[in-house]
Structures are given as structure tokens and as C-alpha cells.
Short mmCIF file of C-alpha atoms and ligand atoms in Angstrom, two decimals:
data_model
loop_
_atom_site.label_atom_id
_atom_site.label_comp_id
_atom_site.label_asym_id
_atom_site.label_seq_id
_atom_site.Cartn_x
_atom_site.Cartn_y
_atom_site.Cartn_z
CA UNK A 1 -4.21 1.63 -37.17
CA UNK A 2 -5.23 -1.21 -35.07
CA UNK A 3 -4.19 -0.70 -31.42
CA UNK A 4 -3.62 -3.37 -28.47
CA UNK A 5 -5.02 -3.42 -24.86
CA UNK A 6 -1.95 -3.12 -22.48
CA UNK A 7 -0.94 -3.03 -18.78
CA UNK A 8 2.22 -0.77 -17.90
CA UNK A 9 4.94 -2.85 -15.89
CA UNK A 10 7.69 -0.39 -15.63
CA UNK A 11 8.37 3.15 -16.32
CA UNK A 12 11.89 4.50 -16.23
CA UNK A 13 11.51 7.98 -17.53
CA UNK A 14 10.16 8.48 -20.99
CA UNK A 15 10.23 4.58 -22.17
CA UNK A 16 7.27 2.30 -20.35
CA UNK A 17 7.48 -1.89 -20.70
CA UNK A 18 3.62 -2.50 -21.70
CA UNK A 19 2.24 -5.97 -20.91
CA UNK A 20 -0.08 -7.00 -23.88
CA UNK A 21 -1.34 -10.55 -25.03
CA UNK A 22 1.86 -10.44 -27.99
CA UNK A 23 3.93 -10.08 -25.30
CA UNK A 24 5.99 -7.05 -23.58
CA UNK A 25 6.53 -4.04 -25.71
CA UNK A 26 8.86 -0.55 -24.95
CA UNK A 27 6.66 2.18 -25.54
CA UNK A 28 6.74 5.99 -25.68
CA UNK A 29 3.70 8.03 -25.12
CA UNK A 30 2.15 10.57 -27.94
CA UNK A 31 2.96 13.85 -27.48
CA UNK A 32 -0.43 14.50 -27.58
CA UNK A 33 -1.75 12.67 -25.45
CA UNK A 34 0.87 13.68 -23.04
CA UNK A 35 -0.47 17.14 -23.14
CA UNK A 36 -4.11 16.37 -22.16
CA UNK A 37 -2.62 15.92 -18.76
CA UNK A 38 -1.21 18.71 -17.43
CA UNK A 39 -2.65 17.69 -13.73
CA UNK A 40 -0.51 14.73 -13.24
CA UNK A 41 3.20 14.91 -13.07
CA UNK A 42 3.55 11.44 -14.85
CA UNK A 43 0.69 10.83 -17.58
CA UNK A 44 1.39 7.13 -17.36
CA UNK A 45 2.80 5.22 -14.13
CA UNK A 46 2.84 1.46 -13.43
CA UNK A 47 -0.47 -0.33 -13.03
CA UNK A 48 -2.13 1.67 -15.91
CA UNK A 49 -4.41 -0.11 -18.82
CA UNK A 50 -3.52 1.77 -21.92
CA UNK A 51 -4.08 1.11 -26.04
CA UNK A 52 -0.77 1.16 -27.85
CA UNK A 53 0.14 1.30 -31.27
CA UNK A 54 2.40 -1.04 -32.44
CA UNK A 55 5.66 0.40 -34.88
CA UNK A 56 7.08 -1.93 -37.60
CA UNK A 57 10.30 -1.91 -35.44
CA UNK A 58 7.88 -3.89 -32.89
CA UNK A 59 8.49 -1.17 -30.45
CA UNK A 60 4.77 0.64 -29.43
CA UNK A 61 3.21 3.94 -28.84
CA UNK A 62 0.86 4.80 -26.23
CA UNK A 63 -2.01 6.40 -27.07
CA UNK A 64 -4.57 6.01 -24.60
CA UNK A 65 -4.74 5.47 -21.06
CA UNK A 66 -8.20 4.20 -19.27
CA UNK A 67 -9.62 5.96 -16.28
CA UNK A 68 -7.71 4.86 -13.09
CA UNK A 69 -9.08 3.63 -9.53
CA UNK A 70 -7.52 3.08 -6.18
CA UNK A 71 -4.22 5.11 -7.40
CA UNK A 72 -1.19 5.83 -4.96
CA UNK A 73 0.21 8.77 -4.60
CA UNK A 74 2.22 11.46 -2.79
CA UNK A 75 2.48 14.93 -3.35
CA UNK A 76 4.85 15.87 -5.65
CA UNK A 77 8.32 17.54 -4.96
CA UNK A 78 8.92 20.76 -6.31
CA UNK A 79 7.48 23.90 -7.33
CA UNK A 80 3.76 23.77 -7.28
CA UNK A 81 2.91 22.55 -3.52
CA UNK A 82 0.10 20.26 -2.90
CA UNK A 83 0.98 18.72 -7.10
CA UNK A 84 -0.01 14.82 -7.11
CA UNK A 85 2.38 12.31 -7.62
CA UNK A 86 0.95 8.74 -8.84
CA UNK A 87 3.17 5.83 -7.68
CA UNK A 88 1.05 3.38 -9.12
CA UNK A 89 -3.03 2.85 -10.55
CA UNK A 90 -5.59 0.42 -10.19
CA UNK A 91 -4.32 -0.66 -7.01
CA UNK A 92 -6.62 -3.47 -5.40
CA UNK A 93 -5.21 -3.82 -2.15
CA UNK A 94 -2.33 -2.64 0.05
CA UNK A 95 -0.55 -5.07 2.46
CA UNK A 96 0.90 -3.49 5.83
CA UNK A 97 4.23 -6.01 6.40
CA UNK A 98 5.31 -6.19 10.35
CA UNK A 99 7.51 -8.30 11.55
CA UNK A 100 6.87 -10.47 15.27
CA UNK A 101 10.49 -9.39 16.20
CA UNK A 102 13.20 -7.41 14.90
CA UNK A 103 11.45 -4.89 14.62
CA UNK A 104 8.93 -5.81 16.95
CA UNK A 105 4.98 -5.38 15.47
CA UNK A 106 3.91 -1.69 15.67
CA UNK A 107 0.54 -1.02 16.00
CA UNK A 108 0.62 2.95 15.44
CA UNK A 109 1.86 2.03 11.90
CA UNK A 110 -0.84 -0.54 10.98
CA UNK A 111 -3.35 1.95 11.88
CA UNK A 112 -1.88 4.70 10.06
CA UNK A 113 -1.57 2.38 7.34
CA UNK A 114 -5.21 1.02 7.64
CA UNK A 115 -6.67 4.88 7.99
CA UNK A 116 -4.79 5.64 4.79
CA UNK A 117 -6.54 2.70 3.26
CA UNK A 118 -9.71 3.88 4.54
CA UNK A 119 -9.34 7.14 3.08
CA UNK A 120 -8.12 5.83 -0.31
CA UNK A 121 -10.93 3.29 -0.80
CA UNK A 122 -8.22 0.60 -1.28
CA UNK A 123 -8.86 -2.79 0.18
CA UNK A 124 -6.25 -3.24 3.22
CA UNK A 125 -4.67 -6.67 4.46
CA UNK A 126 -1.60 -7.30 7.16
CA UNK A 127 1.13 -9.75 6.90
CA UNK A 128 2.95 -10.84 9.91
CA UNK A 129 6.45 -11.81 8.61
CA UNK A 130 9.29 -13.61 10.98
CA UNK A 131 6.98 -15.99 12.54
CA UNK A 132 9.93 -18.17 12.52
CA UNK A 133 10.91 -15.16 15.75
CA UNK A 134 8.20 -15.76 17.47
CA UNK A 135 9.06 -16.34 21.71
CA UNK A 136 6.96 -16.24 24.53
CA UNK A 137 7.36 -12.68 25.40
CA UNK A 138 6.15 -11.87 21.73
CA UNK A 139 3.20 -14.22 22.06
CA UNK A 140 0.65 -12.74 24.14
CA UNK A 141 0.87 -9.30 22.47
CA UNK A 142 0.76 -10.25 19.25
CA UNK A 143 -1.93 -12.65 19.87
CA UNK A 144 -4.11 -9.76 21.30
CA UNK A 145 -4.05 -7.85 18.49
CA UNK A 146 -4.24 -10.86 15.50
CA UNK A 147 -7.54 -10.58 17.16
CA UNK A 148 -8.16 -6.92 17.42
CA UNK A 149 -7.60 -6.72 13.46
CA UNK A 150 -9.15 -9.94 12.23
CA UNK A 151 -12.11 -8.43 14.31
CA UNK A 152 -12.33 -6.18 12.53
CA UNK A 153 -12.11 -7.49 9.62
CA UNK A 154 -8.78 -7.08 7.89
CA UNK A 155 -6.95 -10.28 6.43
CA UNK A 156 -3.87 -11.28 8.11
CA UNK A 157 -1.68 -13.78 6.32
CA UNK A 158 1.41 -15.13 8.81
CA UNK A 159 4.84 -15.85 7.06
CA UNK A 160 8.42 -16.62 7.74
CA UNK A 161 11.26 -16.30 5.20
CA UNK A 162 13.50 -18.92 7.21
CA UNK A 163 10.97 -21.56 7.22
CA UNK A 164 8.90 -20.83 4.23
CA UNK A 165 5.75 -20.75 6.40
CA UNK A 166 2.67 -18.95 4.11
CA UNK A 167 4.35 -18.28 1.32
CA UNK A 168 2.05 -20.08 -0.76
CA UNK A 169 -1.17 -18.70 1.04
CA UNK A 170 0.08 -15.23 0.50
CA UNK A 171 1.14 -16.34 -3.13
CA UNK A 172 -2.64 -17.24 -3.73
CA UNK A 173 -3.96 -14.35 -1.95
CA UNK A 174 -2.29 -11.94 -4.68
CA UNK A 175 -3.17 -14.48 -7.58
CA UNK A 176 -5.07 -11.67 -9.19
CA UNK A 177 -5.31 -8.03 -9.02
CA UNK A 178 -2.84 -5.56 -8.23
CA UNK A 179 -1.08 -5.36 -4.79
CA UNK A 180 1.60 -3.38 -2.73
CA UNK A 181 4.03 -4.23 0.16
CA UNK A 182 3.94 -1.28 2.59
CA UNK A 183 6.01 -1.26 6.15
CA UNK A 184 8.63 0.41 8.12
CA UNK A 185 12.67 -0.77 6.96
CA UNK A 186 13.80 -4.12 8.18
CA UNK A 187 10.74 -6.28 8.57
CA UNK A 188 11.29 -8.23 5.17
CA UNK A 189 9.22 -6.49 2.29
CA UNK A 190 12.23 -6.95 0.15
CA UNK A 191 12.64 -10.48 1.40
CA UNK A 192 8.84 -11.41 1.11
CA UNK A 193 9.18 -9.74 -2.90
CA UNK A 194 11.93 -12.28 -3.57
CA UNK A 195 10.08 -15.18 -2.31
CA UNK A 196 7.12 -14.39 -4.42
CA UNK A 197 8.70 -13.31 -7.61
CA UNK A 198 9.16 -16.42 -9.98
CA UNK A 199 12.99 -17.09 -11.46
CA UNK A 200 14.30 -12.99 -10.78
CA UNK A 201 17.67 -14.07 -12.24
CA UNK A 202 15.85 -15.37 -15.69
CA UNK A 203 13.94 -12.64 -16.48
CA UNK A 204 16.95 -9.72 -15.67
CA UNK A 205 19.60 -11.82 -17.07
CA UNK A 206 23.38 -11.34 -17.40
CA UNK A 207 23.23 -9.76 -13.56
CA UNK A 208 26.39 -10.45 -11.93
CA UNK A 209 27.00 -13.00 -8.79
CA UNK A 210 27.50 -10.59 -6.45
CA UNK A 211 23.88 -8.54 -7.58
CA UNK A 212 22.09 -11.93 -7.14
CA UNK A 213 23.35 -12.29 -3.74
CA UNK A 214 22.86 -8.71 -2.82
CA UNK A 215 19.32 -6.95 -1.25
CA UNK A 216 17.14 -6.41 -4.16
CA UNK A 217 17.15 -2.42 -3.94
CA UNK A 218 13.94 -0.93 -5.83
CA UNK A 219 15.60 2.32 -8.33
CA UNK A 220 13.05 1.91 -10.71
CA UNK A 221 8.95 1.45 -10.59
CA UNK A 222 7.96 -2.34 -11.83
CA UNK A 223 4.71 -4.13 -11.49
CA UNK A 224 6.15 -7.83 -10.31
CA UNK A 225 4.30 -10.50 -11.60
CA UNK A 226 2.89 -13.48 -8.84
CA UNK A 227 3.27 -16.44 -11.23
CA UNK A 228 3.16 -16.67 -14.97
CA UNK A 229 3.53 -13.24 -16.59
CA UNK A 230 -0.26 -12.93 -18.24
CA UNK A 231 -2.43 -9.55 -18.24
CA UNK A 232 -4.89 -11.03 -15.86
CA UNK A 233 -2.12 -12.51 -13.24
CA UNK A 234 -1.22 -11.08 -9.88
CA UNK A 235 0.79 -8.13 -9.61
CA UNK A 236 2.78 -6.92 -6.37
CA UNK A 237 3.58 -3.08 -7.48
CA UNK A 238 7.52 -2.44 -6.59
CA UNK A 239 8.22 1.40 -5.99
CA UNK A 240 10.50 3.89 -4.50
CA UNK A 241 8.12 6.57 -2.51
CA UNK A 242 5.70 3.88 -0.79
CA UNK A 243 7.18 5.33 3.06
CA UNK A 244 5.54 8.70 2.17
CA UNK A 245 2.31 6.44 2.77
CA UNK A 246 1.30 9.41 4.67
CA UNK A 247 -2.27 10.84 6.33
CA UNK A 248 -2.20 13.47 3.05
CA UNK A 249 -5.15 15.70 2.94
CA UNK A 250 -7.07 14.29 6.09
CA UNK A 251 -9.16 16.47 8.26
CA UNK A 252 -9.29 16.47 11.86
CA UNK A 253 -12.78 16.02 11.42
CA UNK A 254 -12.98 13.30 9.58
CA UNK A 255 -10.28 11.09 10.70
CA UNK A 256 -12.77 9.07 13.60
CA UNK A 257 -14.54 8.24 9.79
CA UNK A 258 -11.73 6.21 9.13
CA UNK A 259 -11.53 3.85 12.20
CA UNK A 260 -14.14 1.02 10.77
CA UNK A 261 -15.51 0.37 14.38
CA UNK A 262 -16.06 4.07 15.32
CA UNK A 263 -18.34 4.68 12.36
CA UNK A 264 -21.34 2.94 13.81
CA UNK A 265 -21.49 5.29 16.85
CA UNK A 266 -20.10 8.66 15.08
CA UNK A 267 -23.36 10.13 15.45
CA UNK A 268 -24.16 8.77 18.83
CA UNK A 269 -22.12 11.68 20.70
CA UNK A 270 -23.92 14.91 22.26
CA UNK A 271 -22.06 17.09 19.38
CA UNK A 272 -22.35 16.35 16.31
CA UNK A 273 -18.82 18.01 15.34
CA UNK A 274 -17.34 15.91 18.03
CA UNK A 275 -13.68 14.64 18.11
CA UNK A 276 -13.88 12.55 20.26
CA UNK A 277 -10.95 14.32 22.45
CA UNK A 278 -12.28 15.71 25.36
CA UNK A 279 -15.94 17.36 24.67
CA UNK A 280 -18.26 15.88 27.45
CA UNK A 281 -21.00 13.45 25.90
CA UNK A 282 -18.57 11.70 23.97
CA UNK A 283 -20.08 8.05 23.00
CA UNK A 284 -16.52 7.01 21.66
CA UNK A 285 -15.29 7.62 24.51
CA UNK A 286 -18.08 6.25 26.74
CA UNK A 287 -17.45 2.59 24.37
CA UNK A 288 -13.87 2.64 25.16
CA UNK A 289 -14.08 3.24 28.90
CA UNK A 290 -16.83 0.24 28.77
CA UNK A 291 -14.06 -2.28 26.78
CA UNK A 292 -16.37 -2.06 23.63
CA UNK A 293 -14.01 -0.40 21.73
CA UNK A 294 -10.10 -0.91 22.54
CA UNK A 295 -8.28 1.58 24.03
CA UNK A 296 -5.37 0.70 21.78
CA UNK A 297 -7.08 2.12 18.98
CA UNK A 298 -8.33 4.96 20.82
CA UNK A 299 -5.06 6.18 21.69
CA UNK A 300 -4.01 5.53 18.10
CA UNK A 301 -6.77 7.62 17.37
CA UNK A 302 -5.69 10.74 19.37
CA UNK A 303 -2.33 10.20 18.13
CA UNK A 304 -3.14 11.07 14.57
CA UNK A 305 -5.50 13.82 15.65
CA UNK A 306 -2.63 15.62 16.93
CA UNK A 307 -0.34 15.09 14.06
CA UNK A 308 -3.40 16.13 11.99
CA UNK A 309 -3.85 19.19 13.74
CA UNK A 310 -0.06 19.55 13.73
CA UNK A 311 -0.01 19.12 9.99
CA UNK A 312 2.77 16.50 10.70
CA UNK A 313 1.65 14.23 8.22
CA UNK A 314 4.41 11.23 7.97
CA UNK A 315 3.06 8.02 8.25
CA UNK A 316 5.65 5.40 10.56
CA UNK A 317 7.54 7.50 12.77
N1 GDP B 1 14.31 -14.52 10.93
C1 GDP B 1 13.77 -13.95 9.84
N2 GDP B 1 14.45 -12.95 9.21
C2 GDP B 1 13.88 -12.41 8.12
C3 GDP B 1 12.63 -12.84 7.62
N3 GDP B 1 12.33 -12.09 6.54
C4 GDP B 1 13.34 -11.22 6.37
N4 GDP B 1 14.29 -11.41 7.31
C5 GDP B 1 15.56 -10.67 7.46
O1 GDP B 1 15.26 -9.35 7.89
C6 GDP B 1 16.17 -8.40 7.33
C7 GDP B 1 15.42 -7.31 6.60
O2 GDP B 1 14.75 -7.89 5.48
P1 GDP B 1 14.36 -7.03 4.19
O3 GDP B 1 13.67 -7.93 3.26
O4 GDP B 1 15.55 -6.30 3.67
O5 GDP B 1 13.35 -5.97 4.84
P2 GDP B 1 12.73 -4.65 4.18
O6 GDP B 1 13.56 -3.51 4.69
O7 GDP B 1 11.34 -4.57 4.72
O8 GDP B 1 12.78 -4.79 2.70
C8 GDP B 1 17.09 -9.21 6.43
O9 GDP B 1 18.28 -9.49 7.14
C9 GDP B 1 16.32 -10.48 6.17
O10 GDP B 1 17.15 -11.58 5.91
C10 GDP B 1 11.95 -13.90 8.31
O11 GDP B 1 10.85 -14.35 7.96
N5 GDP B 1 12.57 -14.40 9.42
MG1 MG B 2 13.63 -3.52 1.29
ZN1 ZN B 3 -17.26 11.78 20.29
#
């Protein structure tokens, strides 16, 4: 039989929503199939490219999924420690959300957010939301580090719910490819979701008043579509779990890798196993004391090399 090139949208336990050029079909996954992968706790998540097979019923099977890249996970609860847990594949890039006020802008998250990204290989941007909030108190420090991270070279898009301010640049920035919303409670992820996510009401239908009014709360995984619902549009990937963004599996040793503007001098201190903490001869150091590199990220730095060494691993806290 025939089969179709697909793109999972949502997964609620053993039925998936696949995304193909005939539209979206409910699919189950062969048994067989299932059972080639034992390693992963779901075979198929959101964000996957699969072939399906296509029933007379007009319902579909899955019976292939394609190699992933730039996959989210955590590690899995339950018995065997350490077990991955895949939130979502073929992510492209990973948005840190802050907000100017309420909660102010937190720059320990962003870099624990951008050193995840690092890690992960996945392209990292940050969106400043509540513009609309912005005073003179907030001005100067959020000014200082718009530059910091557009130094070194992240995107930063600037938005505001109340006054609609980059919504559309945003829009186009996640025209194509897959993207998540990552941040701490309260600085608009939800909101920003809403904004982007054409005619919510058509699509779920027969919701009630008082769900449309309410907070969109995520329950279920779903890849939302930026725009026209087409294999190759834009995709913001909507998931419980994203919090446990966390510095999983990172090594004392090579966290410094993960600071973009500490690699070119990593080899520059007297030891090569340096970590940049207190041995003597420590160029990192040396740069920061000179105002080459900022202190801001320094202490950042040390911060997550004690909660490395401490095994404390949450991201956001
Ligand atoms: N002033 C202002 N408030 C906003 C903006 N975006 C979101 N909010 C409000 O901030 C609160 C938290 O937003 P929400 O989207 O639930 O944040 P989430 O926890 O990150 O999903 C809500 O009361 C929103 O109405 C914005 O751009 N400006
Ligand atoms: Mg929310
Ligand atoms: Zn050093």
C-alpha cells in the first residue's frame, strides 16, 4: 500500500492528528513499529515526519517515523532513572519569553535557557514581551543587556500584548520551521500563543463562552500552526513539561563551552582543565576583570557551576 508523508500535530495517548497534503488524519501507530523503540518512552511525539497508511475509514496508520534532530526532552518519571522523555522533534529554534515588568527580565534564566540551547544544538532567540510596561527605572537595565545579547548574537524580537507592538515581526520570524515558547509563569507565553494562533475558536469549535474567555491552559501536546495550516508552515510547539528546560546531563567541565563568548579564550588559561572558578592563570577571568567579557555573565556562569556540581539541575529558580 501506498503511504503519505506526514507531520504529527498532536498526540493524546495512543491516537496522533498527522498533518499530510489530504489534510489531517487520526492515526495509531503499528505495533510493530512501536516495538523497535524500546529507548524512547513515546515512539512518536509532536514535531515528528512519519509515512502513514491510510484505512478505508480515512483514519491512518503510522508506520514509519524519520530520524529526528534538535528534539526536547526531559528525563522521564518513573522507574528507570536517567529514561528520556521527548516533548517534541525537529525543533528549529527555542524562544526564551521575559517580560520588561511584572515579572521583571531575569537574566539567570535567559542564560540557563541559552546554555541549554547551546548544549542541544538548537538555534536560540529572546522575546521581550510587555513593552507596553516599560518605565524609566526599567529602561537602563534592560537596555544594557538588549545589548549584551544582540552582541552576542541572539535575536531579540520586542512585543506587547496591549498594544500589539511586534506581533507581526515575531509572526514572520516563525513563518517556517518549528519553534517553542520557553519562560518562567506570568510573562505572557500563553498570551503571545493566542496572538499568533489564527481563528483558535474555528478550528476547536463548539467551546463554550466562558472557555474562550478563559487562559488557554496547555493539557495536551499540539504543534500550533503560524498562519495557514500547510506541512511547510510555521509551527510554535505547545507542551506541558517545557519548565523542566533544565541543565540535564551537563558537566562541570564543559559548561564554560556553552557561554558563546568564552569559547574563543577556553584554551587561553594556564590549566587546561580550568573552571574558571578560582585556579590562578585564569584568562576568563583576566577578560572579565578587564570589561571584555561582562561580569553579568560571569557570575551567571559560577552560578550554574555550583548547581552543576550540586546536581541541582532546575532551570528558572
Ligand atoms: N501589560 C501587559 N500584560 C500582558 C502582556 N502579555 C501578557 N500580559 C498579561 O500577563 C499575565 C500573564 O500572561 P500569560 O500569557 O498567562 O503568561 P504565561 O504564564 O507566560 O503563559 C496575564 O494577565 C496577561 O494578560 C503584555 O504585553 N502587556
Ligand atoms: Mg501560560
Ligand atoms: Zn579559566
Amino acid at each position: 500500500m501506498d503511504s503519505v508523508k506526514g507531520l504529527v500535530l498532536r498526540s493524546t495517548g495512543s491516537r496522533h492528528e498527522v498533518l499530510t497534503d489530504e489534510g489531517v488524519i487520526s492515526c495509531t501507530i503499528r505495533g510493530k513499529f512501536r516495538l523497535q523503540e524500546e529507548d524512547a518512552t513515546n515512539p512518536v511525539v509532536i514535531g515528528d515526519r512519519v509515512d502513514i497508511q491510510i484505512n478505508n475509514d480515512g483514519s491512518g496508520v503510522i508506520v514509519e517515523r524519520m530520524e529526528r534532530h534538535g528534539k526536547l526532552s526531559r528525563r522521564a518519571a518513573g522507574r528507570k532513572v536517567g529514561r528520556e522523555h521527548v516533548l517534541i522533534a525537529n525543533l528549529d529554534k527555542a524562544w526564551v519569553v521575559q517580560s520588561v515588568r511584572k515579572p521583571r527580565m531575569n537574566p539567570g534564566f535567559i542564560d540557563r535557557f541559552l546554555v541549554m540551547a547551546e548544549y542541544r544544538g538548537i538555534e536560540a532567540g529572546i522575546i521581550l514581551n510587555k513593552m507596553d510596561l516599560m518605565d524609566e527605572r526599567a529602561e537602563d537595565y534592560i537596555a544594557f543587556f538588549v545589548e549584551l545579547y544582540s552582541g552576542l548574537g541572539y535575536p531579540m524580537m520586542f512585543t506587547s500584548i496591549e498594544t500589539g507592538e511586534g506581533i507581526e515581526e515575531l509572526r514572520s520570524a516563525m513563518d517556517s520551521g518549528i519553534h517553542v515558547l520557553v519562560g518562567p509563569s506570568g510573562v505572557g507565553k500563553s498570551s503571545l500563543l493566542n496572538a499568533l494562533r489564527p481563528n483558535l475558536e474555528l478550528r476547536t469549535g463548539g467551546i463554550s463562552e466562558s472557555t474562550q474567555k478563559g487562559k488557554h491552559t496547555t493539557t495536551y501536546a499540539e504543534l500550533v500552526p503560524i498562519g495557514a495550516l500547510r506541512m511547510d508552515a510555521g509551527f510554535i510547539g505547545d507542551t506541558p513539561g517545557l519548565r523542566e528546560f533544565g541543565l540535564v546531563d551537563i558537566q562541570a567541565g564543559e559548561l564554560s563551552h556553552y557561554f558563546v563568548e568564552f569559547r574563543d579564550h577556553l584554551n587561553e588559561c594556564r590549566f587546561p582543565n580550568c573552571t574558571h572558578d578560582h585556579e590562578p592563570g585564569c584568562r576568563i577571568k583576566e577578560l572579565v576583570d578587564e570589561d571584555v567579557l561582562a561580569v553579568e555573565r560571569y557570575e551567571s556562569y559560577i552560578n550554574m557551576l555550583r548547581s552543576v556540581q550540586l546536581g541541582d539541575q532546575d532551570v528558572g529558580r
